[in-house]
C-alpha cells in the first residue's frame, strides 16, 4: 500500500500546503490519501504497514525561501530537529515513536514545502501555491494508476487476444 499524508492546518495560511496537495491529488492517483494535523499517534496510525508513505508538510526555514521543496528520507537528520511548523510535536517525534513500537512504513519520504505566512487565515501564498501545484504534478506522474496492458503478457508464437468488443487489439496485423 502507498499513502500520501498531507499534514497541516488550512486555516493557518501556508501551513495548509500538505492538505492542499492531498486535495489536488484526489481522483488523480491510485493510492490512499489522508490529511492530519501532524499529531504523532495519528501519523503512525496512517502510515503503519505501508510500503511507501509520502508526507507533505509546510516548514519554516531561516532564511526563508518560500515555495522551496525539501525532500527528506527516513534517515535524514532534519527529521530529528525541533518542529518548525505550527505543530507542538514534530515529525521526528512520530518517527521515533513509530520506530519504537514497530509501526513504520517500509519507506518514508517527506516533502517539506517552505512557507512564509503561518498566521490565521485561509489560502496559500502565491509561491507556496505554485510549489504545491508543481509537487502534485510530479506526484501524479509518479503515482497515477497505469492502464492495464490491453492484451496482458504476450508470449511469442501465441496469437494476441481480441479486445472485449471482439475486434483485434490495436496495432495487431491480422494474418487471415
Coordinates of N, CA and C in Angstrom, one line a residue:
X1 N 0.8 -1.2 0.0 CA 0.0 0.0 0.0 C 0.9 1.2 0.0
X2 N 0.5 2.2 -0.7 CA 1.1 3.5 -0.7 C 0.1 4.6 -0.2
X3 N 0.6 5.5 0.6 CA -0.3 6.5 1.2 C 0.4 7.9 1.1
X4 N -0.3 8.9 0.7 CA 0.2 10.3 0.8 C -0.6 11.0 1.9
X5 N 0.2 11.5 2.8 CA -0.4 12.2 4.0 C -0.1 13.6 4.0
X6 N -1.1 14.5 3.9 CA -1.0 15.9 4.0 C -1.1 16.3 5.4
X7 N 0.0 17.0 5.9 CA 0.0 17.4 7.3 C -0.2 18.9 7.3
X8 N -1.1 19.4 8.2 CA -1.2 20.9 8.3 C -2.6 21.3 8.7
X9 N -2.7 22.7 8.7 CA -4.0 23.3 9.1 C -4.3 24.3 8.0
X10 N -5.4 24.1 7.3 CA -5.7 25.0 6.2 C -6.2 26.4 6.6
X11 N -6.4 26.6 7.9 CA -6.7 27.9 8.5 C -5.5 28.6 9.0
X12 N -4.3 28.2 8.7 CA -3.1 28.9 9.1 C -2.2 29.1 7.8
X13 N -2.8 29.7 6.8 CA -2.2 30.1 5.6 C -1.3 29.0 5.0
X14 N 0.0 29.2 4.9 CA 0.9 28.2 4.2 C 1.0 26.9 5.0
X15 N 0.6 26.8 6.2 CA 0.5 25.5 6.9 C -0.4 24.6 6.2
X16 N -1.3 25.1 5.4 CA -2.3 24.3 4.6 C -1.7 23.6 3.4
X17 N -0.4 23.7 3.2 CA 0.2 23.2 1.9 C 0.0 21.7 1.8
X18 N 0.2 20.9 2.9 CA 0.0 19.5 2.9 C -1.4 19.1 2.6
X19 N -2.4 19.6 3.3 CA -3.8 19.3 2.9 C -4.1 19.8 1.5
X20 N -3.6 20.9 1.0 CA -3.9 21.3 -0.4 C -3.3 20.4 -1.4
X21 N -2.1 19.8 -1.1 CA -1.5 18.8 -2.0 C -2.4 17.6 -2.1
X22 N -2.8 17.1 -1.0 CA -3.7 15.9 -1.0 C -5.0 16.2 -1.7
X23 N -5.6 17.3 -1.5 CA -6.8 17.6 -2.2 C -6.6 17.7 -3.7
X24 N -5.5 18.2 -4.1 CA -5.2 18.3 -5.6 C -4.9 16.9 -6.2
X25 N -4.5 15.9 -5.4 CA -4.3 14.6 -5.8 C -5.6 13.7 -5.9
X26 N -6.6 14.1 -5.2 CA -7.9 13.3 -5.2 C -8.4 13.1 -6.6
X27 N -8.6 11.8 -6.9 CA -9.1 11.4 -8.2 C -8.1 11.3 -9.3
X28 N -6.8 11.6 -9.0 CA -5.8 11.6 -10.0 C -4.7 10.5 -9.7
X29 N -4.7 9.9 -8.5 CA -3.7 8.9 -8.2 C -4.4 7.7 -7.6
X30 N -3.8 6.5 -7.8 CA -4.4 5.3 -7.3 C -3.8 4.9 -6.0
X31 N -3.7 5.8 -5.0 CA -3.1 5.5 -3.7 C -4.1 6.0 -2.6
X32 N -3.8 5.6 -1.4 CA -4.6 6.1 -0.3 C -4.1 7.6 0.0
X33 N -5.1 8.4 0.3 CA -4.8 9.8 0.6 C -5.4 10.1 2.0
X34 N -4.7 10.9 2.8 CA -5.2 11.3 4.1 C -4.6 12.7 4.5
X35 N -5.4 13.3 5.4 CA -5.0 14.6 5.9 C -5.0 14.5 7.4
X36 N -4.0 15.1 8.1 CA -3.9 15.1 9.5 C -3.3 16.3 10.0
X37 N -3.4 16.6 11.3 CA -2.8 17.7 12.0 C -1.3 17.5 12.4
X38 N -0.8 16.3 12.2 CA 0.6 16.0 12.5 C 0.8 15.4 13.8
X39 N -0.2 15.2 14.6 CA -0.1 14.6 15.9 C 0.5 13.2 15.7
X40 N 1.6 12.9 16.4 CA 2.4 11.6 16.1 C 1.6 10.3 16.1
X41 N 0.6 10.1 17.1 CA -0.1 8.9 17.1 C -1.0 8.8 15.8
X42 N -1.5 9.9 15.3 CA -2.4 9.9 14.1 C -1.5 9.6 12.9
X43 N -0.3 10.2 12.8 CA 0.6 9.8 11.7 C 1.0 8.4 11.7
X44 N 1.3 7.9 12.9 CA 1.7 6.4 13.0 C 0.6 5.5 12.5
X45 N -0.6 5.8 13.0 CA -1.8 5.0 12.6 C -2.0 5.0 11.1
X46 N -1.8 6.2 10.4 CA -1.9 6.3 9.0 C -0.9 5.5 8.2
X47 N 0.4 5.6 8.6 CA 1.5 5.1 7.8 C 1.9 3.6 8.2
X48 N 1.4 3.1 9.3 CA 1.8 1.8 9.8 C 1.5 0.7 8.8
X49 N 2.6 0.0 8.4 CA 2.4 -1.1 7.5 C 2.5 -0.7 6.0
X50 N 2.5 0.5 5.7 CA 2.6 0.9 4.3 C 3.9 0.6 3.7
X51 N 3.8 0.3 2.4 CA 5.1 0.0 1.6 C 5.8 1.4 1.4
X52 N 5.0 2.4 1.1 CA 5.5 3.7 0.9 C 4.6 4.7 1.5
X53 N 5.1 5.6 2.4 CA 4.4 6.7 2.9 C 5.1 8.0 2.5
X54 N 4.3 8.9 1.9 CA 4.8 10.2 1.5 C 4.1 11.2 2.3
X55 N 4.9 12.0 3.1 CA 4.3 13.0 4.0 C 4.6 14.4 3.3
X56 N 3.5 15.2 3.1 CA 3.7 16.5 2.6 C 3.3 17.5 3.7
X57 N 4.3 18.4 4.0 CA 4.1 19.3 5.1 C 4.7 20.6 4.8
X58 N 4.3 21.7 5.5 CA 4.9 23.0 5.3 C 5.9 23.2 6.4
X59 N 7.0 23.9 6.1 CA 8.0 24.2 7.2 C 8.4 25.6 7.1
X60 N 8.9 26.1 8.2 CA 9.6 27.4 8.3 C 11.0 27.3 8.3
X61 N 11.7 28.0 7.5 CA 13.2 28.0 7.5 C 13.8 29.4 7.6
X62 N 15.0 29.4 8.1 CA 15.7 30.7 8.3 C 17.0 30.6 7.7
X63 N 17.3 31.4 6.7 CA 16.5 32.3 6.0 C 15.4 31.6 5.1
X64 N 14.3 32.3 5.0 CA 13.2 31.7 4.2 C 13.4 31.7 2.7
X65 N 12.9 30.7 2.1 CA 12.8 30.6 0.6 C 11.5 30.0 0.3
X66 N 10.4 30.8 0.5 CA 9.0 30.3 0.3 C 8.8 29.6 -1.1
X67 N 8.2 28.4 -1.0 CA 8.0 27.6 -2.2 C 9.1 26.6 -2.4
X68 N 10.2 26.6 -1.8 CA 11.2 25.6 -2.0 C 10.8 24.3 -1.4
X69 N 11.0 23.2 -2.1 CA 10.6 21.9 -1.6 C 11.9 21.1 -1.1
X70 N 11.8 20.7 0.1 CA 12.9 19.8 0.7 C 12.5 18.4 0.6
X71 N 13.3 17.5 0.1 CA 12.9 16.1 0.1 C 13.8 15.4 1.1
X72 N 13.1 14.8 2.1 CA 13.8 14.1 3.2 C 13.5 12.7 3.2
X73 N 14.5 11.9 3.5 CA 14.2 10.4 3.7 C 14.2 10.1 5.2
X74 N 13.9 8.9 5.5 CA 13.7 8.4 6.9 C 15.0 8.6 7.7
X75 N 16.2 8.5 7.0 CA 17.4 8.7 7.7 C 17.9 10.1 7.8
X76 N 17.2 11.1 7.3 CA 17.6 12.4 7.3 C 17.6 13.0 8.7
X77 N 18.7 13.6 9.1 CA 18.9 14.2 10.4 C 17.9 15.3 10.6
X78 N 17.4 15.9 9.6 CA 16.4 17.0 9.8 C 15.1 16.5 10.4
X79 N 14.8 15.3 10.3 CA 13.6 14.7 11.0 C 13.7 14.8 12.5
X80 N 14.9 14.8 13.0 CA 15.1 14.8 14.4 C 15.2 16.2 15.0
X81 N 15.2 17.2 14.1 CA 15.3 18.6 14.6 C 14.0 19.0 15.2
X82 N 14.0 20.0 16.1 CA 12.8 20.5 16.7 C 11.8 20.9 15.6
X83 N 10.5 20.8 15.9 CA 9.5 21.2 14.9 C 9.6 22.6 14.5
X84 N 9.4 22.9 13.2 CA 9.4 24.2 12.7 C 8.1 24.6 12.1
X85 N 7.1 23.8 12.3 CA 5.7 24.1 11.8 C 4.9 24.5 13.0
X86 N 3.6 24.7 12.9 CA 2.8 25.1 14.0 C 2.4 23.9 14.9
X87 N 2.9 22.7 14.6 CA 2.5 21.6 15.4 C 3.4 21.5 16.6
X88 N 2.8 21.1 17.8 CA 3.5 21.1 19.0 C 4.6 20.0 19.0
X89 N 4.4 18.9 18.4 CA 5.4 17.8 18.3 C 5.7 17.7 16.8
X90 N 7.0 17.4 16.6 CA 7.4 17.3 15.2 C 7.3 15.9 14.6
X91 N 7.6 15.9 13.3 CA 7.6 14.6 12.6 C 8.7 13.7 13.1
X92 N 9.8 14.2 13.6 CA 10.8 13.4 14.2 C 10.3 12.6 15.4
X93 N 9.4 13.2 16.2 CA 8.7 12.5 17.3 C 7.9 11.4 16.8
X94 N 7.2 11.6 15.7 CA 6.4 10.5 15.2 C 7.3 9.3 14.7
X95 N 8.4 9.7 14.0 CA 9.3 8.7 13.5 C 9.9 7.9 14.7
X96 N 10.3 8.6 15.7 CA 11.0 7.9 16.9 C 10.0 7.0 17.6
X97 N 8.7 7.5 17.8 CA 7.7 6.7 18.4 C 7.3 5.5 17.5
X98 N 7.1 5.8 16.2 CA 6.7 4.7 15.3 C 7.8 3.6 15.3
X99 N 9.1 4.0 15.2 CA 10.2 3.0 15.2 C 10.2 2.2 16.5
X100 N 10.0 2.9 17.6 CA 10.0 2.2 18.9 C 8.9 1.2 19.1
X101 N 7.8 1.4 18.5 CA 6.7 0.5 18.6 C 6.5 -0.4 17.4
X102 N 7.4 -0.3 16.4 CA 7.4 -1.2 15.2 C 6.3 -0.9 14.3
X103 N 5.9 0.4 14.1 CA 4.8 0.7 13.2 C 5.2 1.8 12.3
X104 N 6.2 1.5 11.5 CA 6.8 2.4 10.5 C 6.4 1.9 9.1
X105 N 6.4 2.7 8.1 CA 6.2 2.2 6.7 C 7.6 1.7 6.3
X106 N 7.6 0.9 5.2 CA 8.8 0.3 4.7 C 9.7 1.5 4.2
X107 N 9.1 2.4 3.5 CA 9.8 3.6 3.0 C 9.0 4.8 3.4
X108 N 9.7 5.8 4.0 CA 9.1 7.1 4.4 C 9.8 8.2 3.6
X109 N 9.0 9.0 2.9 CA 9.5 10.2 2.2 C 8.8 11.4 2.8
X110 N 9.5 12.5 3.0 CA 8.9 13.7 3.5 C 9.2 14.8 2.4
X111 N 8.1 15.4 2.0 CA 8.3 16.6 1.1 C 7.8 17.8 1.9
X112 N 8.8 18.6 2.3 CA 8.6 19.8 3.1 C 8.6 21.0 2.3
X113 N 7.5 21.8 2.2 CA 7.4 23.0 1.4 C 7.7 24.2 2.3
X114 N 8.7 25.0 2.0 CA 8.9 26.2 2.8 C 7.7 27.2 2.6
X115 N 7.2 27.6 3.8 CA 6.2 28.6 3.8 C 6.7 29.9 4.3
X116 N 5.8 31.0 4.2 CA 6.2 32.3 4.7 C 5.2 32.9 5.7
X117 N 3.9 32.5 5.5 CA 2.9 33.0 6.4 C 2.1 31.9 7.1
X118 N 2.2 31.9 8.4 CA 1.6 30.8 9.2 C 0.5 31.4 10.1
X119 N 0.1 32.7 10.0 CA -0.9 33.2 10.8 C -2.3 32.7 10.4
X120 N -3.3 33.2 11.2 CA -4.6 32.7 10.9 C -5.1 33.3 9.6
X121 N -5.8 32.5 8.8 CA -6.3 32.9 7.5 C -6.3 31.7 6.6
X122 N -7.1 31.8 5.6 CA -7.2 30.7 4.6 C -6.4 31.1 3.3
X123 N -6.0 30.1 2.6 CA -5.3 30.3 1.3 C -3.8 30.4 1.5
X124 N -3.2 29.8 0.5 CA -1.7 29.7 0.4 C -1.2 31.0 -0.2
X125 N 0.1 31.4 0.2 CA 0.7 32.5 -0.5 C 1.0 32.0 -1.9
X126 N 1.2 32.9 -2.9 CA 1.4 32.5 -4.3 C 2.6 31.6 -4.5
X127 N 3.7 31.8 -3.9 CA 4.9 30.9 -4.1 C 4.6 29.5 -3.6
X128 N 4.0 29.4 -2.4 CA 3.7 28.1 -1.9 C 2.6 27.4 -2.7
X129 N 1.6 28.2 -3.2 CA 0.6 27.6 -4.1 C 1.2 27.0 -5.3
X130 N 2.2 27.8 -5.9 CA 2.9 27.3 -7.1 C 3.7 26.0 -6.8
X131 N 4.3 26.0 -5.6 CA 5.1 24.8 -5.2 C 4.2 23.6 -5.1
X132 N 3.0 23.8 -4.5 CA 2.0 22.7 -4.3 C 1.6 22.2 -5.7
X133 N 1.3 23.1 -6.6 CA 0.9 22.7 -7.9 C 2.0 21.9 -8.6
X134 N 3.2 22.3 -8.6 CA 4.4 21.6 -9.2 C 4.5 20.2 -8.5
X135 N 4.5 20.2 -7.2 CA 4.7 19.0 -6.5 C 3.6 18.0 -6.8
X136 N 2.3 18.4 -6.9 CA 1.3 17.5 -7.2 C 1.3 17.0 -8.6
X137 N 1.8 17.8 -9.5 CA 2.1 17.3 -10.9 C 3.1 16.2 -10.9
X138 N 4.2 16.4 -10.1 CA 5.2 15.3 -10.0 C 4.7 14.0 -9.4
X139 N 3.9 14.2 -8.3 CA 3.3 13.1 -7.6 C 2.3 12.3 -8.5
X140 N 1.5 13.1 -9.2 CA 0.6 12.5 -10.1 C 1.3 11.6 -11.2
X141 N 2.3 12.2 -11.8 CA 3.1 11.4 -12.8 C 3.7 10.1 -12.2
X142 N 4.1 10.2 -10.9 CA 4.7 9.1 -10.3 C 3.7 8.0 -9.8
X143 N 2.5 8.5 -9.3 CA 1.6 7.6 -8.6 C 0.3 7.3 -9.3
X144 N 0.1 7.9 -10.5 CA -1.2 7.7 -11.2 C -1.3 6.3 -11.6
X145 N -2.5 5.7 -11.5 CA -2.7 4.3 -11.9 C -2.3 4.2 -13.4
X146 N -1.6 3.1 -13.7 CA -1.3 2.8 -15.1 C -2.3 2.0 -15.7
X147 N -2.7 2.2 -16.9 CA -3.7 1.4 -17.5 C -3.1 0.0 -17.7
X148 N -4.0 -1.0 -17.5 CA -3.6 -2.4 -17.6 C -3.3 -2.6 -19.1
X149 N -2.3 -3.5 -19.3 CA -2.0 -3.9 -20.7 C -3.3 -4.4 -21.4
X150 N -3.5 -3.9 -22.6 CA -4.7 -4.3 -23.3 C -4.7 -5.8 -23.5
X151 N -3.6 -6.4 -23.7 CA -3.5 -7.8 -24.0 C -2.9 -8.7 -22.9
X152 N -2.4 -8.1 -21.9 CA -1.7 -8.8 -20.8 C -0.4 -9.3 -21.4
X153 N 0.3 -10.2 -20.6 CA 1.6 -10.7 -21.1 C 1.4 -11.5 -22.4
X154 N 2.4 -11.2 -23.3 CA 2.3 -11.9 -24.6 C 3.5 -12.8 -24.7
X155 N 3.2 -14.0 -25.1 CA 4.3 -15.0 -25.4 C 4.5 -15.1 -26.9
X156 N 5.7 -15.0 -27.4 CA 6.0 -15.1 -28.8 C 5.3 -16.4 -29.3
X157 N 4.8 -16.3 -30.5 CA 4.2 -17.5 -31.2 C 2.7 -17.7 -30.8
X158 N 2.2 -17.0 -29.8 CA 0.8 -17.1 -29.4 C 0.0 -16.0 -30.0
X159 N -1.2 -16.2 -30.5 CA -2.0 -15.1 -31.0 C -2.3 -14.0 -29.9
X160 N -2.4 -12.8 -30.4 CA -2.7 -11.7 -29.5 C -4.2 -11.7 -29.3
X161 N -4.7 -11.7 -28.1 CA -6.2 -11.8 -27.8 C -6.9 -10.6 -28.4
X162 N -8.2 -10.8 -28.7 CA -9.1 -9.8 -29.2 C -9.5 -8.9 -28.0
X163 N -9.9 -7.7 -28.3 CA -10.4 -6.8 -27.3 C -11.8 -7.2 -26.9
X164 N -12.4 -6.6 -25.9 CA -13.6 -7.1 -25.3 C -14.8 -6.9 -26.3
X165 N -14.6 -6.0 -27.4 CA -15.7 -5.9 -28.3 C -15.5 -6.8 -29.5
X166 N -14.6 -7.8 -29.4 CA -14.4 -8.8 -30.4 C -13.5 -8.4 -31.6
X167 N -13.0 -7.2 -31.6 CA -12.0 -6.8 -32.7 C -10.6 -7.1 -32.2
X168 N -9.7 -7.2 -33.2 CA -8.4 -7.4 -32.8 C -7.8 -6.2 -32.0
X169 N -6.8 -6.5 -31.2 CA -6.2 -5.4 -30.4 C -5.6 -4.4 -31.4
X170 N -5.6 -3.1 -31.0 CA -5.0 -2.1 -31.9 C -3.5 -2.5 -32.2
X171 N -3.2 -2.2 -33.5 CA -1.8 -2.5 -33.9 C -1.6 -3.9 -34.3
X172 N -2.5 -4.8 -34.1 CA -2.3 -6.2 -34.5 C -2.6 -6.4 -35.9
X173 N -1.7 -7.0 -36.6 CA -1.9 -7.3 -38.0 C -2.6 -8.7 -38.2
X174 N -3.7 -8.7 -38.8 CA -4.4 -10.0 -39.0 C -3.8 -10.8 -40.1
X175 N -3.4 -12.0 -39.7 CA -2.7 -12.9 -40.7 C -3.7 -13.7 -41.6
X176 N -5.0 -13.6 -41.3 CA -6.0 -14.4 -42.0 C -6.2 -13.9 -43.4

